[in-house]
Amino acid sequence: MLTTRSAYLFLAPSLALYLLFVGLPILQVFGFSFFDWDNGIAGDFIGLANYQRLLGDGVFWVALWHNAIWVVLTLAFPLLAGLVIAAILAERNANVVRWLAAIYFIPRTIPLVVAGIIWGWIYNPIFGLLNFGLEAIGLGGLGGAWLAQEDTALLSLNVVGAWTFFGFCVIIYLAAIQSIDPALYEAASIDGASWWRKFRDLTVPLLRGSTLFLGLYAAIEAMRFFDLVWVTTQGGPGYATEVLTTHIYKTFFLVGDFGYAATLSVVLLIIVLSISAGAFALLRKP
Amino acid sequence: MTKKTRLIQNLILLVFVLYALVPVYLVFLAAIRSEADLFSGPLTLSWPINFANFGRIWNEAGFATYFMNSVITAVSVTILVLLTAPLAGFAFAKLRFPGKEILFALFLAGLVVPAPSVIVALYGNLQAAGLIDNRIGVILPQAALLMPFSVFMMRTVMQDVPDELVEAAVMDGAGLLKIFLTIVVPVVKPGLMSLGLIVFLFAWQEYLLPLVVFQTETLKPLTVGAASLQGRYGVDYGGIAAAGLIAFAPLVVLFLAMQRSFVRGLTAGAVK
């Protein structure tokens, strides 16, 4: 491999952009969090006082809890769906695979803002398709104002999140399955293994790497998603769908509390960086 | 495989096809219906197709402008990333230099940085630089936020370029930039295509940055336009559906036309 200092010239443009618009703001946010702010002007250095405020901020803990629920739900549902679908598709002919994978991925191409609007209608208590469908099969009693009730809002939104994510899981798992040696499956078939046995004893363990990758991806997305909540519920009703990003947005743009918004940003950064550090450690292990 | 297993499998595939497509179909249906029979009638396509909603949204609600703005922003971000990330990917994959590991780790850490967590400082910086309500104020940060992913992906792509190819050219006395442009770029063209498509997709979908940076209506992209339409014309469902369709149809068409290239890009960072 060539050793050369002109490598820095190759790095310079992307590094400059990255440091100026991502690196610098991260350092600033850290700095901001140690000051008292008044109308966008830094006042006294107050040490960790903003961090102490976190302890008594109920909305922060509720938001964090919602992010945690979102992480678990995303790990459970879209990943599992993607794995099962990919395992089924692995044994179908190439044209079927190509078309179905494309169809499953279509929701991911739709901007979350638009996804939120579409699903907002499906969940609408007056004309929404969901209540209409439930009534049609005699379960009208289960219907409700899905996004406007505290007990169903977060779960209903998560269904939308999963809708945009499971197709991505299908594609990642499919690529990995297609790189597995088919002889392994043939050998299992000769031994008379059922589809389920092959799935459990071959596919799932062999796709461990992809599962870790998707798990990391899902967890990070679950910590940083914003658009979907903002266009549908803005964190409501009450604080039923409040997450860290909406809490930051409101604290900064609506309340104008720069120092505390920065503190929340630091917490969010520490969480995502810890998650990814942990996942990388796992990925390194054979 | 038993008949029963196969039946269950097909059922699973079908349920998820419906999950993926029914919401898309509903928007399409709402967009081409007249207001009178929006909520009446069966869930089948009506004939003749009514394009009134599209015309109204496109001409009167400013969606012709929003559309152009989405094109301008997404294309600019894509070009900017394509001009910068492949160079860095090449350096990380094919060159040796002091500080390489640290610099790569720096980019790697950026993979997970949430835009909302930097917005608090970024907003002030953009304001100080006079870039609020300016296209540059969205294009540069957007490209920067996509940079870690792009550099990471380009490194993976460049690793597939044979070392001998580069070394032979160095022996011939060619400069590095010339080698990159005339030897490496032609080999990794499919990878560049994938990167361009994915960056375009993400840039088109972006909501938070344009939401906070743009104040002038004539600068806003489709995502911001569609979201504010919901507030302004809350009951014009046909119009909102048409707006939503305008906001995502180009992406769906682009994806279906270039599926192979998209998938290559999506899996480039994951499989290795």
Tab-separated table of C-alpha atoms in Angstrom, chain A residues 63-64 67-68 70-71 217-226 243-245 267-268 271-272 275, chain B residues 114:
chain	number	residue	atom	x	y	z
A	63	ALA	CA	-39.162	10.586	26.532
A	64	LEU	CA	-36.231	8.306	27.297
A	67	ASN	CA	-37.209	5.744	23.039
A	68	ALA	CA	-36.403	2.547	24.942
A	70	TRP	CA	-39.238	2.057	20.471
A	71	VAL	CA	-35.840	0.326	20.435
A	217	TYR	CA	-29.098	0.380	12.894
A	218	ALA	CA	-32.557	-0.053	14.426
A	219	ALA	CA	-31.436	1.028	17.891
A	220	ILE	CA	-29.743	4.164	16.558
A	221	GLU	CA	-32.755	5.060	14.410
A	222	ALA	CA	-35.015	4.498	17.398
A	223	MET	CA	-32.985	7.002	19.396
A	224	ARG	CA	-32.840	9.668	16.709
A	225	PHE	CA	-36.147	9.568	14.841
A	226	PHE	CA	-38.017	12.857	14.752
A	243	VAL	CA	-39.139	11.271	22.540
A	244	LEU	CA	-35.720	12.802	23.145
A	245	THR	CA	-35.550	14.559	19.776
A	267	VAL	CA	-27.296	12.989	26.561
A	268	LEU	CA	-28.648	11.824	23.193
A	271	ILE	CA	-26.462	7.271	24.298
A	272	VAL	CA	-26.050	6.679	20.538
A	275	ILE	CA	-24.834	1.885	21.739
B	114	PRO	CA	-28.559	12.426	15.162
